[in-house]
Structures are given as C-alpha cells and as structure tokens.
Short mmCIF file of C-alpha atoms in Angstrom, two decimals:
data_model
loop_
_atom_site.label_atom_id
_atom_site.label_comp_id
_atom_site.label_asym_id
_atom_site.label_seq_id
_atom_site.Cartn_x
_atom_site.Cartn_y
_atom_site.Cartn_z
CA MET H 2 -85.66 1.69 7.20
CA ARG H 3 -83.94 0.04 4.24
CA LEU H 4 -80.59 0.27 6.04
CA ALA H 5 -82.06 -1.54 9.04
CA ALA H 6 -83.40 -4.24 6.72
CA GLY H 7 -80.02 -4.59 5.03
CA VAL H 8 -78.20 -4.91 8.36
CA ILE H 9 -80.72 -7.43 9.70
CA ILE H 10 -80.56 -9.58 6.57
CA ALA H 11 -76.74 -9.47 6.61
CA ILE H 12 -76.70 -10.49 10.29
CA LEU H 13 -79.06 -13.40 9.61
CA ILE H 14 -76.93 -14.59 6.68
CA VAL H 15 -73.75 -14.46 8.78
CA ALA H 16 -75.45 -16.14 11.75
CA VAL H 17 -76.62 -19.04 9.59
CA THR H 18 -73.65 -19.44 7.24
CA GLY H 19 -70.74 -17.89 9.15
CA ARG H 20 -69.33 -21.18 10.39
CA PHE H 21 -68.60 -22.45 6.88
CA MET H 22 -68.27 -19.14 5.02
CA ARG H 23 -64.48 -19.33 4.86
CA LYS H 24 -64.47 -22.84 3.36
CA ALA H 25 -67.22 -22.01 0.86
CA ALA H 26 -66.01 -18.47 0.05
CA PRO H 27 -66.20 -18.88 -3.78
CA VAL H 28 -69.88 -19.80 -3.49
CA PHE H 29 -70.62 -16.58 -1.61
CA TYR H 30 -68.64 -14.54 -4.13
CA LEU H 31 -70.54 -16.07 -7.06
CA LEU H 32 -73.87 -15.46 -5.32
CA ALA H 33 -72.90 -11.85 -4.59
CA PHE H 34 -71.91 -11.36 -8.24
CA ALA H 35 -75.17 -12.93 -9.42
CA LEU H 36 -77.17 -10.64 -7.12
CA GLY H 37 -75.28 -7.63 -8.47
CA VAL H 38 -76.12 -8.63 -12.06
CA PHE H 39 -79.69 -9.25 -10.98
CA PHE H 40 -79.92 -5.72 -9.59
CA ILE H 41 -78.40 -4.16 -12.72
CA CYS H 42 -80.84 -6.00 -14.97
CA GLY H 43 -83.78 -5.40 -12.64
CA THR H 44 -83.45 -1.64 -12.78
CA SER H 45 -83.93 -1.63 -16.56
CA LEU H 46 -86.75 -4.18 -16.79
CA ALA H 47 -90.48 -3.56 -16.54
CA LEU H 48 -90.94 -5.33 -13.21
CA PRO H 49 -94.07 -5.23 -11.03
CA PRO H 50 -94.09 -2.41 -8.43
CA TRP H 51 -94.25 -4.92 -5.56
CA PHE H 52 -91.09 -6.63 -6.85
CA ARG H 53 -89.20 -3.35 -6.95
CA GLU H 54 -90.51 -2.36 -3.53
CA TYR H 55 -89.91 -5.59 -1.64
CA ILE H 56 -87.12 -7.38 -3.55
CA LEU H 57 -84.92 -4.85 -5.35
CA PHE H 58 -85.07 -2.42 -2.41
CA ILE H 59 -82.38 -4.35 -0.57
CA PHE H 60 -79.84 -3.44 -3.28
CA GLN H 61 -80.84 0.20 -3.57
CA SER H 62 -78.41 2.49 -1.77
CA ASN H 63 -76.20 -0.60 -1.29
CA ASN H 64 -78.20 -1.68 1.74
CA LEU H 65 -77.13 -5.32 1.82
CA ALA H 66 -73.48 -4.46 1.13
CA MET H 67 -73.66 -1.81 3.88
CA GLY H 68 -74.98 -4.50 6.21
CA PHE H 69 -71.92 -6.66 5.55
CA PHE H 70 -69.57 -3.70 5.82
CA ALA H 71 -71.18 -2.78 9.15
CA ILE H 72 -70.44 -6.28 10.46
CA VAL H 73 -66.82 -5.98 9.28
CA MET H 74 -66.52 -2.58 10.97
CA PHE H 75 -67.93 -3.70 14.30
CA ALA H 76 -65.98 -6.98 14.31
CA GLY H 77 -62.75 -5.00 14.50
CA ALA H 78 -64.10 -2.64 17.15
CA LEU H 79 -65.23 -5.27 19.65
CA GLY H 80 -63.18 -6.16 22.72
CA GLU H 81 -60.42 -8.73 22.39
CA LYS H 82 -62.24 -11.17 24.67
CA SER H 83 -65.60 -10.82 22.93
CA SER H 84 -67.02 -14.15 21.76
CA LEU H 85 -68.69 -12.34 18.87
CA ARG H 86 -65.33 -10.95 17.77
CA LYS H 87 -63.82 -14.44 17.90
CA PHE H 88 -66.65 -15.67 15.68
CA LEU H 89 -66.42 -12.85 13.13
CA MET H 90 -62.70 -12.16 12.78
CA PRO H 91 -61.84 -15.44 10.97
CA ILE H 92 -64.38 -14.59 8.23
CA ARG H 93 -63.82 -10.84 8.13
CA ALA H 94 -61.93 -11.02 4.82
CA GLU H 95 -64.69 -13.07 3.18
CA LEU H 96 -67.31 -10.62 4.42
CA SER H 97 -65.34 -7.69 3.01
CA ILE H 98 -64.96 -9.32 -0.40
CA THR H 99 -68.65 -10.30 -0.51
CA ALA H 100 -69.67 -6.74 0.34
CA SER H 101 -67.26 -5.35 -2.26
CA ILE H 102 -68.72 -7.58 -4.98
CA LEU H 103 -72.24 -6.56 -4.00
CA CYS H 104 -71.15 -2.93 -4.46
CA LEU H 105 -70.53 -3.56 -8.16
CA GLY H 106 -74.23 -3.42 -9.00
CA HIS H 107 -74.62 -0.15 -7.14
CA VAL H 108 -71.53 1.29 -8.87
CA VAL H 109 -72.78 0.37 -12.35
CA VAL H 110 -76.35 1.61 -11.84
CA TYR H 111 -75.63 4.85 -10.01
CA GLY H 112 -72.10 5.46 -11.28
CA ARG H 113 -73.34 6.20 -14.78
CA SER H 114 -75.61 9.01 -13.59
CA TYR H 115 -72.94 10.36 -11.21
CA LEU H 116 -70.35 10.37 -13.97
CA ALA H 117 -72.71 12.13 -16.38
CA GLN H 118 -73.50 14.81 -13.79
CA ILE H 119 -69.96 15.50 -12.67
CA THR H 120 -68.55 15.64 -16.21
CA GLY H 121 -71.47 17.51 -17.72
CA SER H 122 -72.58 20.06 -15.15
CA ALA H 123 -70.54 19.69 -11.97
CA LEU H 124 -70.63 23.43 -11.23
CA ALA H 125 -74.41 23.45 -11.52
CA MET H 126 -74.86 20.58 -9.04
CA PRO H 127 -76.06 21.41 -5.51
CA GLY H 128 -73.17 21.51 -3.04
CA ALA H 129 -74.26 18.48 -1.03
CA ARG H 130 -74.83 16.37 -4.14
CA LEU H 131 -71.43 17.36 -5.54
CA VAL H 132 -69.70 16.34 -2.31
CA ALA H 133 -71.59 13.02 -2.25
CA THR H 134 -70.62 12.35 -5.87
CA VAL H 135 -66.92 13.18 -5.43
CA VAL H 136 -66.76 11.05 -2.27
CA ALA H 137 -68.43 8.18 -4.17
CA PHE H 138 -65.54 8.15 -6.65
CA LEU H 139 -63.02 8.25 -3.79
CA LEU H 140 -64.78 5.25 -2.23
CA LEU H 141 -64.45 3.32 -5.48
CA VAL H 142 -60.73 4.13 -5.63
CA LEU H 143 -60.27 2.84 -2.05
CA LEU H 144 -62.56 -0.16 -2.52
CA ILE H 145 -60.38 -1.74 -5.21
CA PRO H 146 -57.12 -2.15 -3.21
CA LEU H 147 -58.99 -3.01 -0.02
CA ALA H 148 -60.96 -5.77 -1.75
CA LEU H 149 -57.93 -7.15 -3.60
CA THR H 150 -55.73 -7.27 -0.48
CA SER H 151 -58.53 -9.01 1.42
CA VAL H 152 -58.06 -12.02 -0.87
CA ARG H 153 -55.95 -14.46 1.12
CA ALA H 154 -53.81 -15.48 -1.88
CA VAL H 155 -52.92 -11.83 -2.48
CA LYS H 156 -52.23 -11.25 1.20
CA ALA H 157 -49.85 -14.23 1.27
CA ARG H 158 -47.74 -12.64 -1.48
CA MET H 159 -47.46 -9.27 0.27
CA ARG H 160 -45.08 -8.12 2.98
CA PRO H 161 -46.97 -8.03 6.30
CA GLN H 162 -46.16 -4.36 6.88
CA THR H 163 -47.32 -3.39 3.37
CA TRP H 164 -50.54 -5.35 3.81
CA LYS H 165 -51.24 -3.65 7.14
CA SER H 166 -50.57 -0.23 5.62
CA VAL H 167 -53.07 -0.86 2.83
CA GLN H 168 -55.69 -2.26 5.19
CA LYS H 169 -55.47 0.84 7.37
CA LEU H 170 -57.19 2.62 4.50
CA ALA H 171 -60.32 0.80 5.66
CA TYR H 172 -60.73 3.42 8.41
CA VAL H 173 -60.75 6.17 5.77
CA PHE H 174 -63.13 4.05 3.67
CA PHE H 175 -65.62 3.65 6.53
CA LEU H 176 -65.48 7.36 7.31
CA LEU H 177 -66.08 8.27 3.66
CA ILE H 178 -69.05 5.91 3.50
CA PHE H 179 -70.70 7.96 6.23
CA VAL H 180 -69.74 11.25 4.53
CA HIS H 181 -71.18 10.04 1.21
CA ILE H 182 -74.44 8.91 2.77
CA PHE H 183 -74.71 12.01 4.96
CA PHE H 184 -74.46 14.46 2.07
CA TYR H 185 -76.66 12.31 -0.14
CA LEU H 186 -79.48 12.12 2.41
CA LEU H 187 -79.17 15.57 3.95
CA PRO H 188 -80.99 17.58 1.22
CA PRO H 189 -84.12 15.35 1.11
CA ALA H 190 -84.12 15.12 4.92
CA LEU H 191 -84.05 18.92 5.22
CA ALA H 192 -86.77 19.11 2.56
CA GLY H 193 -89.09 17.07 4.79
CA SER H 194 -88.57 13.49 3.59
CA LEU H 195 -89.30 11.25 6.58
CA GLY H 196 -87.60 8.25 4.97
CA ALA H 197 -84.41 10.21 4.34
CA ALA H 198 -84.46 11.64 7.87
CA VAL H 199 -84.89 8.20 9.45
CA SER H 200 -82.14 6.70 7.28
CA LEU H 201 -79.81 9.59 8.12
CA ALA H 202 -80.50 9.12 11.83
CA LEU H 203 -79.84 5.38 11.62
CA TYR H 204 -76.57 5.81 9.70
CA SER H 205 -75.44 8.50 12.17
CA ALA H 206 -76.29 6.33 15.18
CA LEU H 207 -74.49 3.35 13.65
CA PHE H 208 -71.37 5.39 12.97
CA LEU H 209 -71.38 6.98 16.44
CA VAL H 210 -71.68 3.59 18.15
CA TYR H 211 -68.78 2.30 16.03
CA LEU H 212 -66.72 5.37 16.91
CA VAL H 213 -67.38 4.89 20.64
CA LEU H 214 -66.39 1.22 20.44
CA ARG H 215 -63.23 2.10 18.50
CA ILE H 216 -62.21 4.73 21.06
CA ARG H 217 -62.92 2.30 23.89
CA LEU H 218 -60.81 -0.42 22.25
CA ALA H 219 -57.94 2.01 21.64
CA ALA H 220 -58.09 3.06 25.31
CA GLN H 221 -57.96 -0.60 26.40
CA HIS H 222 -54.92 -1.21 24.20
CA SER H 223 -53.18 1.87 25.60
CA GLU H 224 -53.92 0.78 29.16
CA SER H 225 -52.65 -2.72 28.44
CA SER H 226 -49.43 -1.38 26.87
CA LEU H 227 -48.86 0.92 29.84
CA THR H 228 -49.37 -1.97 32.26
CA ASP H 229 -46.90 -4.14 30.34
CA THR H 230 -44.32 -1.32 30.37
CA VAL H 231 -44.67 -0.77 34.12
CA GLN H 232 -44.40 -4.49 34.85
CA GLY H 233 -41.39 -4.80 32.55
CA SER H 234 -39.54 -2.02 34.31
CA ALA H 235 -40.41 -3.25 37.80
#
C-alpha cells in the first residue's frame, strides 16, 4: 500500500502546486534534495518506530519519486485533447527532475548494499535479487542523462533531434522500473508476504494501464496520419 500512498501524495502535491511549479522549480528541487538528505539521515538515526512507520515509509522503495514518475508517464500517454494532459505537460520536465532528485536518497541508502552484494557475492545471490540489482544500476545510468536533458537550459543548448533521441530512453527507463520492482517483490510475494503481493499487484496494474493508454494513443496517431495522407492525396 506504500505505492498507493506515494502516488496519492504526489497527485495531491501536483494538484495544489502544479499551476506555479514551473515558475518556482528551484524551490521544488531544493525541497526534494532536502527530503532526500532527510531520508538518508533518518535511516541511520535512532528514531521512534512510529516515525519510521508513518513518515519515513514514503521514501522507502522510492514511493514518492515513483508517484511523480507515474504522473510523468501517464501525462504522455493521455489523449491529445485531454484537459489533464494539457495541465501536466507544461510541468512534465519539472516533475521528472523532482522525481530524479528524490531518487538520490534511495540510491545512496540502498545502492551501498546492492554494490556490496554484487561485488562481493554476485554468484551467490538469488536469481531474482541479482536481476533486480543489475537493473537498478541500469536505471541509475539512464536516470542521469534523462534528468540532465530535462533541465530547460540544457535542452535549449541541444539539437532538437538529439534531445528527442535521448528522451526516448524514458520508455526503456519506465519499463526497467517495472522489471526492477517485479523481481525485487516477487520472492517475498511467493513466500507469502501479503504486503509484497499487494504492492506487486498494484505496480503491475499501474504498468498495464499505462501500456494500454500508450497503445491507444499510438493507434490514434496512426489513424490520424492515415487520414491526413488520404485527404492529401484526394
């Protein structure tokens, strides 16, 4: 249920602040960075159990960042005439950067253990955990150029075709997010963990809905292109 909480909180933040997010982007980036530092410090401090359970939980498994990434994903998959798409697309870059900065805390906290495992005893790791770990490093490699090219000043200095080529990696990034989460949650889900099973079901449902919307949008674009071709040749 932590994923659901992360998505809901991200939606509420965007609903309340979305109209001025682009103008106040540095404020959001600083807040995201501060939250990442807060998470890193919080994991090593002797905090009360209730604080870990109800406050830090939102940063575990990158739940808040995943909420923002989910909004970015679905914004690009909505129909061209969707009012929600028109609201989200102008701030899609800011949402991506905010989510990327939030990922830093997760990378620092969990990356150390992943790195120790894969360099120390990779062959001894369970297959699913090894796949999840390798994919995590691939995600980090993709996250860096995607986040940097989302910065409007960087985009302005790039050739449009080059920028589009880099940004197409976002589709691979979103797919690998699901692969990482799937193989990370699968072992505990199969072992009988209800929380892992529910989270896996939610992530799978979210990805399937996104995939359906993407296919539908691609079909609409193809139909529109075909119509334009027929009318042009008439």
